[in-house]
């Protein structure tokens, strides 16, 4: 079916367009045309002002809609997470597994493969966060699962990538605990390696970058900071011009000035927004269980019994709003950080992250006060308010 979305200011991924119509045919974007030139025979879907933008892409989603992926490594849990995050504007995501046994992680990767094979839209791959971390930087990850990487771990991750051609496998690890050549084995096979939960030194990170490490998970959090004499993980991340950095903008994980410093240091396009969301997003629940302990919402953030931050309670529209209104980034750039840049990191920017002819019709419409009203995934609409 052909339809035209009209009445909103359109952000293409590059620029804002006023008084334009977006024509969708089936799953794809067909055209952007001046509204005055729109064929009157095309069914019109009116949008009451606001912004129509590429759908948001979240590369770190632990849970949503009441489902926590590590606790429930099923296709139905993935669908619940997608449904829970869609009202926040997220149309694609990486279900994320936190530190656990190899068997749990293997089950999670299989569930993602099954979801993709079943044709569930919006699953770009899987993010395996842990368990190859530094104990001192483990955050809320349970210490009983933290360990060093073995060849058996590499073998199954490589096999997972080779078996699948439709999604990415991302692994977050502490590079200082990887033996020389281990990261290279993984990146050569196509595994996306990110540094996180790491107490490594600058030299550890640069060595890992030379082996193909290409990203940093929740920049600033759970990693060695920068000082005058020790650049640390943060310094290595900000210095490197080729790698990507995810960042949690929820007013708790990162100071606004620290975010601005990172944005100034990294080349444009190398910083992207993530939520690190837990099961409470898109759910009425205010607490949930990890490793048998209760994580609860306190003053808008999620903490465990030790008071450690345990993910976030935000959706992507919140990250966009805070990045714009709290950090002070222009809306256009915040939208790129929520869609185009993560698409580029995942090498999915040939069909996601822009509103151009031929791209998949993954879209979000939100009001001027950042309330998501509609989303489209592969052209299929959903109304949220």
Short mmCIF file of C-alpha atoms in Angstrom, two decimals:
data_model
loop_
_atom_site.label_atom_id
_atom_site.label_comp_id
_atom_site.label_asym_id
_atom_site.label_seq_id
_atom_site.Cartn_x
_atom_site.Cartn_y
_atom_site.Cartn_z
CA UNK A 1 0.00 0.00 0.00
CA UNK A 2 1.15 3.51 -0.82
CA UNK A 3 0.68 6.28 1.72
CA UNK A 4 1.98 9.80 2.30
CA UNK A 5 2.89 11.16 5.72
CA UNK A 6 2.12 14.87 5.84
CA UNK A 7 2.01 17.74 8.32
CA UNK A 8 5.31 17.24 10.16
CA UNK A 9 8.71 18.79 9.81
CA UNK A 10 10.87 16.04 8.28
CA UNK A 11 14.44 15.34 9.34
CA UNK A 12 16.13 13.30 6.62
CA UNK A 13 19.24 12.42 8.59
CA UNK A 14 21.00 15.36 6.96
CA UNK A 15 18.57 18.29 7.07
CA UNK A 16 15.11 19.46 8.09
CA UNK A 17 12.46 19.89 5.40
CA UNK A 18 9.29 21.92 5.85
CA UNK A 19 6.09 21.45 3.85
CA UNK A 20 7.20 18.10 2.42
CA UNK A 21 5.39 14.78 2.21
CA UNK A 22 7.03 11.41 2.78
CA UNK A 23 5.72 8.71 0.45
CA UNK A 24 5.95 5.09 1.63
CA UNK A 25 5.23 2.04 -0.52
CA UNK A 26 5.17 -1.24 1.36
CA UNK A 27 8.29 -1.55 3.50
CA UNK A 28 10.28 1.14 1.71
CA UNK A 29 10.53 4.89 1.44
CA UNK A 30 9.56 5.86 -2.09
CA UNK A 31 10.07 9.61 -2.19
CA UNK A 32 10.17 12.98 -0.49
CA UNK A 33 8.09 15.50 -2.41
CA UNK A 34 6.92 19.07 -1.77
CA UNK A 35 3.45 18.75 -0.33
CA UNK A 36 2.02 21.07 -2.97
CA UNK A 37 3.19 18.58 -5.64
CA UNK A 38 1.84 15.45 -3.94
CA UNK A 39 -0.37 13.26 -6.14
CA UNK A 40 -3.88 13.72 -4.76
CA UNK A 41 -4.68 10.04 -5.33
CA UNK A 42 -2.20 8.94 -2.64
CA UNK A 43 -3.72 8.16 0.76
CA UNK A 44 -2.54 10.80 3.23
CA UNK A 45 -1.75 10.21 6.90
CA UNK A 46 -1.85 13.59 8.67
CA UNK A 47 0.64 14.32 11.45
CA UNK A 48 -0.07 17.26 13.73
CA UNK A 49 3.19 19.18 13.47
CA UNK A 50 6.20 17.91 15.36
CA UNK A 51 9.13 16.06 13.81
CA UNK A 52 9.25 13.00 11.57
CA UNK A 53 12.71 11.39 11.72
CA UNK A 54 14.51 8.12 11.04
CA UNK A 55 13.64 5.54 13.68
CA UNK A 56 16.01 5.34 16.62
CA UNK A 57 18.64 2.59 16.86
CA UNK A 58 19.72 1.47 20.33
CA UNK A 59 22.83 -0.72 20.54
CA UNK A 60 22.58 -1.52 24.25
CA UNK A 61 19.22 -2.81 25.46
CA UNK A 62 19.22 -5.21 28.40
CA UNK A 63 15.47 -5.37 28.64
CA UNK A 64 12.14 -3.68 28.14
CA UNK A 65 8.43 -4.19 28.48
CA UNK A 66 9.01 -6.26 31.61
CA UNK A 67 11.44 -8.70 29.92
CA UNK A 68 15.11 -8.96 30.88
CA UNK A 69 17.02 -10.75 28.12
CA UNK A 70 19.67 -12.47 30.23
CA UNK A 71 16.92 -13.93 32.42
CA UNK A 72 14.77 -14.97 29.46
CA UNK A 73 16.74 -15.85 26.33
CA UNK A 74 13.70 -16.45 24.14
CA UNK A 75 12.29 -15.05 20.92
CA UNK A 76 9.18 -13.97 22.82
CA UNK A 77 11.33 -11.94 25.23
CA UNK A 78 13.00 -10.21 22.29
CA UNK A 79 9.58 -9.32 20.86
CA UNK A 80 8.50 -8.00 24.27
CA UNK A 81 11.62 -5.81 24.39
CA UNK A 82 10.94 -4.47 20.91
CA UNK A 83 7.34 -3.71 21.86
CA UNK A 84 8.44 -2.05 25.11
CA UNK A 85 10.91 0.27 23.42
CA UNK A 86 8.89 1.17 20.35
CA UNK A 87 6.84 3.82 22.21
CA UNK A 88 10.16 5.58 22.94
CA UNK A 89 10.93 5.81 19.21
CA UNK A 90 13.28 2.83 18.96
CA UNK A 91 12.71 0.83 15.79
CA UNK A 92 15.93 -1.25 15.81
CA UNK A 93 18.07 -2.53 18.67
CA UNK A 94 20.66 -5.00 19.88
CA UNK A 95 19.27 -7.25 22.63
CA UNK A 96 22.04 -7.23 25.23
CA UNK A 97 23.24 -10.07 27.43
CA UNK A 98 25.06 -9.19 30.64
CA UNK A 99 27.73 -11.34 32.29
CA UNK A 100 26.57 -14.90 32.83
CA UNK A 101 27.54 -18.43 31.85
CA UNK A 102 28.63 -19.37 28.36
CA UNK A 103 25.48 -21.47 28.05
CA UNK A 104 23.22 -18.49 28.77
CA UNK A 105 25.05 -16.39 26.20
CA UNK A 106 24.85 -19.14 23.60
CA UNK A 107 21.12 -19.43 24.21
CA UNK A 108 20.73 -15.67 23.81
CA UNK A 109 22.61 -15.58 20.52
CA UNK A 110 20.50 -18.48 19.25
CA UNK A 111 17.32 -16.62 20.22
CA UNK A 112 18.45 -13.61 18.22
CA UNK A 113 19.26 -15.83 15.24
CA UNK A 114 15.81 -17.42 15.52
CA UNK A 115 14.15 -13.99 15.74
CA UNK A 116 15.92 -12.81 12.61
CA UNK A 117 15.09 -16.05 10.79
CA UNK A 118 11.44 -15.61 11.79
CA UNK A 119 11.42 -12.23 10.05
CA UNK A 120 11.06 -10.12 13.19
CA UNK A 121 12.03 -6.61 12.14
CA UNK A 122 14.16 -4.37 14.30
CA UNK A 123 16.72 -6.91 15.54
CA UNK A 124 20.11 -5.80 14.22
CA UNK A 125 22.10 -8.40 16.14
CA UNK A 126 23.17 -9.17 19.67
CA UNK A 127 25.38 -7.37 22.19
CA UNK A 128 27.25 -9.70 24.56
CA UNK A 129 28.36 -7.47 27.43
CA UNK A 130 30.79 -9.55 29.45
CA UNK A 131 31.91 -11.64 31.17
CA UNK A 132 35.52 -10.85 30.22
CA UNK A 133 35.80 -7.82 32.49
CA UNK A 134 38.08 -6.35 35.11
CA UNK A 135 36.74 -7.24 38.54
CA UNK A 136 37.25 -3.72 39.91
CA UNK A 137 35.21 -2.24 37.04
CA UNK A 138 32.43 -4.83 36.94
CA UNK A 139 29.72 -2.38 38.00
CA UNK A 140 26.49 -4.28 38.66
CA UNK A 141 27.73 -7.43 36.87
CA UNK A 142 27.96 -10.34 39.30
CA UNK A 143 31.51 -11.19 40.29
CA UNK A 144 30.94 -14.94 40.13
CA UNK A 145 30.68 -14.75 36.34
CA UNK A 146 33.68 -12.49 35.65
CA UNK A 147 36.49 -14.47 34.03
CA UNK A 148 39.17 -14.39 31.35
CA UNK A 149 38.44 -15.36 27.78
CA UNK A 150 39.27 -18.88 26.65
CA UNK A 151 39.70 -20.30 23.16
CA UNK A 152 36.34 -22.04 23.52
CA UNK A 153 34.69 -18.63 23.91
CA UNK A 154 36.36 -17.35 20.77
CA UNK A 155 35.40 -20.47 18.84
CA UNK A 156 31.68 -20.23 19.56
CA UNK A 157 31.52 -16.49 18.92
CA UNK A 158 33.31 -16.92 15.59
CA UNK A 159 31.03 -19.84 14.72
CA UNK A 160 27.99 -17.68 15.53
CA UNK A 161 29.14 -14.98 13.14
CA UNK A 162 29.97 -17.44 10.38
CA UNK A 163 26.58 -19.11 10.72
CA UNK A 164 24.69 -15.83 10.36
CA UNK A 165 24.85 -13.23 7.65
CA UNK A 166 21.92 -11.08 8.71
CA UNK A 167 23.00 -9.66 12.05
CA UNK A 168 25.96 -8.36 14.02
CA UNK A 169 27.59 -9.87 17.09
CA UNK A 170 29.04 -7.22 19.41
CA UNK A 171 31.22 -8.18 22.38
CA UNK A 172 32.20 -5.81 25.19
CA UNK A 173 35.35 -6.82 27.06
CA UNK A 174 38.25 -5.47 29.12
CA UNK A 175 41.15 -5.41 26.63
CA UNK A 176 43.83 -5.67 29.32
CA UNK A 177 42.59 -9.19 30.13
CA UNK A 178 42.67 -10.43 26.54
CA UNK A 179 45.77 -12.36 25.49
CA UNK A 180 47.69 -11.01 22.49
CA UNK A 181 45.93 -12.08 19.31
CA UNK A 182 42.57 -12.94 20.87
CA UNK A 183 40.87 -9.72 19.82
CA UNK A 184 42.34 -10.10 16.34
CA UNK A 185 40.83 -13.58 16.04
CA UNK A 186 37.41 -12.17 16.81
CA UNK A 187 37.55 -9.03 14.70
CA UNK A 188 38.97 -10.92 11.72
CA UNK A 189 35.87 -13.12 11.84
CA UNK A 190 33.52 -10.12 11.98
CA UNK A 191 32.80 -9.83 15.69
CA UNK A 192 32.48 -6.16 16.71
CA UNK A 193 34.71 -5.62 19.76
CA UNK A 194 34.13 -2.80 22.24
CA UNK A 195 36.05 -1.88 25.37
CA UNK A 196 34.08 -1.64 28.57
CA UNK A 197 34.18 -2.49 32.27
CA UNK A 198 37.92 -2.07 31.97
CA UNK A 199 40.72 -0.81 34.19
CA UNK A 200 43.19 -0.97 31.32
CA UNK A 201 45.90 1.53 30.65
CA UNK A 202 46.22 3.63 27.51
CA UNK A 203 48.73 1.14 26.09
CA UNK A 204 46.31 -1.77 26.59
CA UNK A 205 43.63 0.03 24.62
CA UNK A 206 45.89 1.13 21.79
CA UNK A 207 47.12 -2.46 21.43
CA UNK A 208 43.50 -3.61 21.22
CA UNK A 209 42.70 -0.92 18.65
CA UNK A 210 45.54 -2.29 16.56
CA UNK A 211 43.86 -5.71 16.72
CA UNK A 212 40.55 -4.30 15.49
CA UNK A 213 38.73 -3.04 18.58
CA UNK A 214 36.31 -0.48 17.16
CA UNK A 215 34.08 0.77 19.96
CA UNK A 216 33.70 1.82 23.58
CA UNK A 217 30.70 0.83 25.68
CA UNK A 218 28.99 3.54 27.78
CA UNK A 219 31.91 5.99 27.62
CA UNK A 220 33.17 7.21 31.02
CA UNK A 221 31.30 4.53 32.97
CA UNK A 222 33.15 1.50 34.36
CA UNK A 223 36.46 2.42 32.75
CA UNK A 224 39.78 3.94 33.82
CA UNK A 225 39.48 7.74 33.55
CA UNK A 226 41.93 10.26 32.14
CA UNK A 227 44.49 12.06 34.28
CA UNK A 228 47.42 14.25 33.33
CA UNK A 229 49.89 11.39 33.55
CA UNK A 230 47.63 8.49 32.61
CA UNK A 231 45.34 8.89 29.58
CA UNK A 232 43.55 5.69 30.58
CA UNK A 233 40.72 4.12 28.64
CA UNK A 234 38.79 7.38 28.31
CA UNK A 235 41.83 9.17 26.91
CA UNK A 236 42.47 6.43 24.37
CA UNK A 237 38.82 6.49 23.34
CA UNK A 238 38.74 10.24 22.84
CA UNK A 239 42.07 10.36 21.02
CA UNK A 240 41.24 7.67 18.47
CA UNK A 241 39.47 9.08 15.44
CA UNK A 242 38.26 5.81 13.94
CA UNK A 243 36.38 4.18 16.81
CA UNK A 244 32.81 4.75 17.99
CA UNK A 245 31.67 5.55 21.53
CA UNK A 246 28.27 4.88 23.01
CA UNK A 247 27.16 7.23 25.78
CA UNK A 248 24.27 7.16 28.27
CA UNK A 249 22.65 10.59 28.60
CA UNK A 250 20.25 10.26 31.52
CA UNK A 251 21.73 12.92 33.91
CA UNK A 252 23.11 10.13 36.15
CA UNK A 253 25.78 8.26 34.22
CA UNK A 254 27.60 11.25 32.73
CA UNK A 255 27.92 14.94 33.58
CA UNK A 256 26.71 17.23 30.80
CA UNK A 257 30.12 18.91 30.58
CA UNK A 258 31.82 15.52 30.23
CA UNK A 259 29.51 14.73 27.34
CA UNK A 260 30.37 18.03 25.66
CA UNK A 261 34.10 17.33 26.11
CA UNK A 262 33.70 13.95 24.43
CA UNK A 263 31.71 15.43 21.56
CA UNK A 264 34.39 18.05 21.02
CA UNK A 265 37.19 15.48 21.10
CA UNK A 266 35.74 12.80 18.83
CA UNK A 267 35.23 13.34 15.11
CA UNK A 268 31.63 14.09 14.19
CA UNK A 269 29.74 10.86 13.68
CA UNK A 270 31.68 8.76 16.16
CA UNK A 271 29.49 9.33 19.25
CA UNK A 272 26.11 7.65 19.50
CA UNK A 273 23.35 7.53 22.11
CA UNK A 274 22.43 4.34 23.98
CA UNK A 275 20.00 3.71 26.79
CA UNK A 276 21.48 0.66 28.57
CA UNK A 277 17.81 0.18 29.40
CA UNK A 278 16.46 -2.43 31.74
CA UNK A 279 13.14 -4.28 31.83
CA UNK A 280 11.32 -1.37 33.51
CA UNK A 281 11.34 0.70 30.30
CA UNK A 282 7.96 0.30 28.66
CA UNK A 283 6.63 -1.47 31.74
CA UNK A 284 4.75 -0.35 34.88
CA UNK A 285 7.28 -2.29 36.97
CA UNK A 286 9.67 -0.25 39.12
CA UNK A 287 11.88 -3.13 40.21
CA UNK A 288 13.17 -6.44 38.84
CA UNK A 289 15.61 -9.23 39.60
CA UNK A 290 19.18 -9.75 38.38
CA UNK A 291 21.24 -12.60 39.78
CA UNK A 292 18.62 -13.04 42.48
CA UNK A 293 18.95 -9.49 43.80
CA UNK A 294 16.44 -6.70 43.40
CA UNK A 295 17.22 -3.73 41.20
CA UNK A 296 14.96 -0.82 41.92
CA UNK A 297 14.28 2.65 40.62
CA UNK A 298 15.41 5.44 42.91
CA UNK A 299 15.07 9.12 41.98
CA UNK A 300 14.81 8.22 38.30
CA UNK A 301 17.80 5.86 38.11
CA UNK A 302 18.26 2.13 38.68
CA UNK A 303 20.51 0.87 41.47
CA UNK A 304 21.30 -2.40 43.22
CA UNK A 305 21.61 -3.03 46.95
CA UNK A 306 25.20 -1.74 46.87
CA UNK A 307 24.00 1.53 45.37
CA UNK A 308 25.73 0.79 42.06
CA UNK A 309 24.08 2.03 38.89
CA UNK A 310 22.42 -0.91 37.16
CA UNK A 311 21.51 0.25 33.68
CA UNK A 312 19.08 3.07 33.03
CA UNK A 313 15.37 3.79 33.13
CA UNK A 314 15.22 5.84 29.92
CA UNK A 315 14.11 5.26 26.35
CA UNK A 316 15.76 6.73 23.28
CA UNK A 317 13.40 9.70 23.03
CA UNK A 318 14.55 10.63 26.55
CA UNK A 319 18.18 10.40 25.46
CA UNK A 320 17.48 12.65 22.47
CA UNK A 321 15.62 15.17 24.63
CA UNK A 322 18.32 15.30 27.32
CA UNK A 323 21.13 15.43 24.78
CA UNK A 324 19.44 18.45 23.22
CA UNK A 325 18.03 20.30 26.23
CA UNK A 326 20.50 19.30 28.98
CA UNK A 327 23.80 18.76 27.17
CA UNK A 328 23.06 21.49 24.62
CA UNK A 329 23.45 19.63 21.32
CA UNK A 330 21.47 20.76 18.29
CA UNK A 331 18.42 18.60 17.68
CA UNK A 332 19.64 17.53 14.24
CA UNK A 333 22.86 16.16 15.72
CA UNK A 334 21.03 14.45 18.58
CA UNK A 335 18.83 12.71 16.02
CA UNK A 336 21.88 11.56 14.06
CA UNK A 337 23.39 10.24 17.29
CA UNK A 338 20.21 8.23 17.84
CA UNK A 339 19.94 6.79 14.34
CA UNK A 340 22.45 7.53 11.59
CA UNK A 341 25.63 7.08 13.61
CA UNK A 342 24.68 3.75 15.23
CA UNK A 343 23.53 2.58 11.79
CA UNK A 344 26.96 3.47 10.43
CA UNK A 345 28.69 1.63 13.27
CA UNK A 346 26.61 -1.48 12.50
CA UNK A 347 27.19 -1.05 8.75
CA UNK A 348 23.43 -0.79 8.32
CA UNK A 349 23.43 2.76 6.97
CA UNK A 350 22.68 1.50 3.47
CA UNK A 351 19.07 0.94 4.55
CA UNK A 352 18.63 2.59 7.99
CA UNK A 353 19.35 5.96 9.56
CA UNK A 354 18.13 8.24 6.77
CA UNK A 355 14.90 9.22 5.10
CA UNK A 356 15.80 8.72 1.47
CA UNK A 357 14.31 6.77 -1.42
CA UNK A 358 14.89 3.03 -1.17
CA UNK A 359 15.59 2.92 2.57
CA UNK A 360 13.44 0.86 4.89
CA UNK A 361 10.55 2.88 6.28
CA UNK A 362 11.65 2.84 9.92
CA UNK A 363 10.39 6.14 11.29
CA UNK A 364 9.47 8.01 14.44
CA UNK A 365 7.16 10.99 14.86
CA UNK A 366 7.32 13.05 18.03
CA UNK A 367 5.85 16.31 19.24
CA UNK A 368 7.80 19.47 19.97
CA UNK A 369 7.88 18.43 23.63
CA UNK A 370 9.35 15.00 22.79
CA UNK A 371 6.29 12.77 23.07
CA UNK A 372 6.37 9.91 20.57
CA UNK A 373 3.04 9.73 18.74
CA UNK A 374 3.74 7.22 15.97
CA UNK A 375 6.40 4.81 14.79
CA UNK A 376 6.77 2.77 11.62
CA UNK A 377 8.87 -0.37 11.26
CA UNK A 378 9.30 -1.53 7.68
CA UNK A 379 6.32 0.63 6.81
CA UNK A 380 4.04 -0.87 9.46
CA UNK A 381 2.55 1.89 11.64
CA UNK A 382 1.92 1.95 15.36
CA UNK A 383 0.15 4.76 17.21
CA UNK A 384 1.36 5.52 20.74
CA UNK A 385 -0.74 8.50 21.87
#
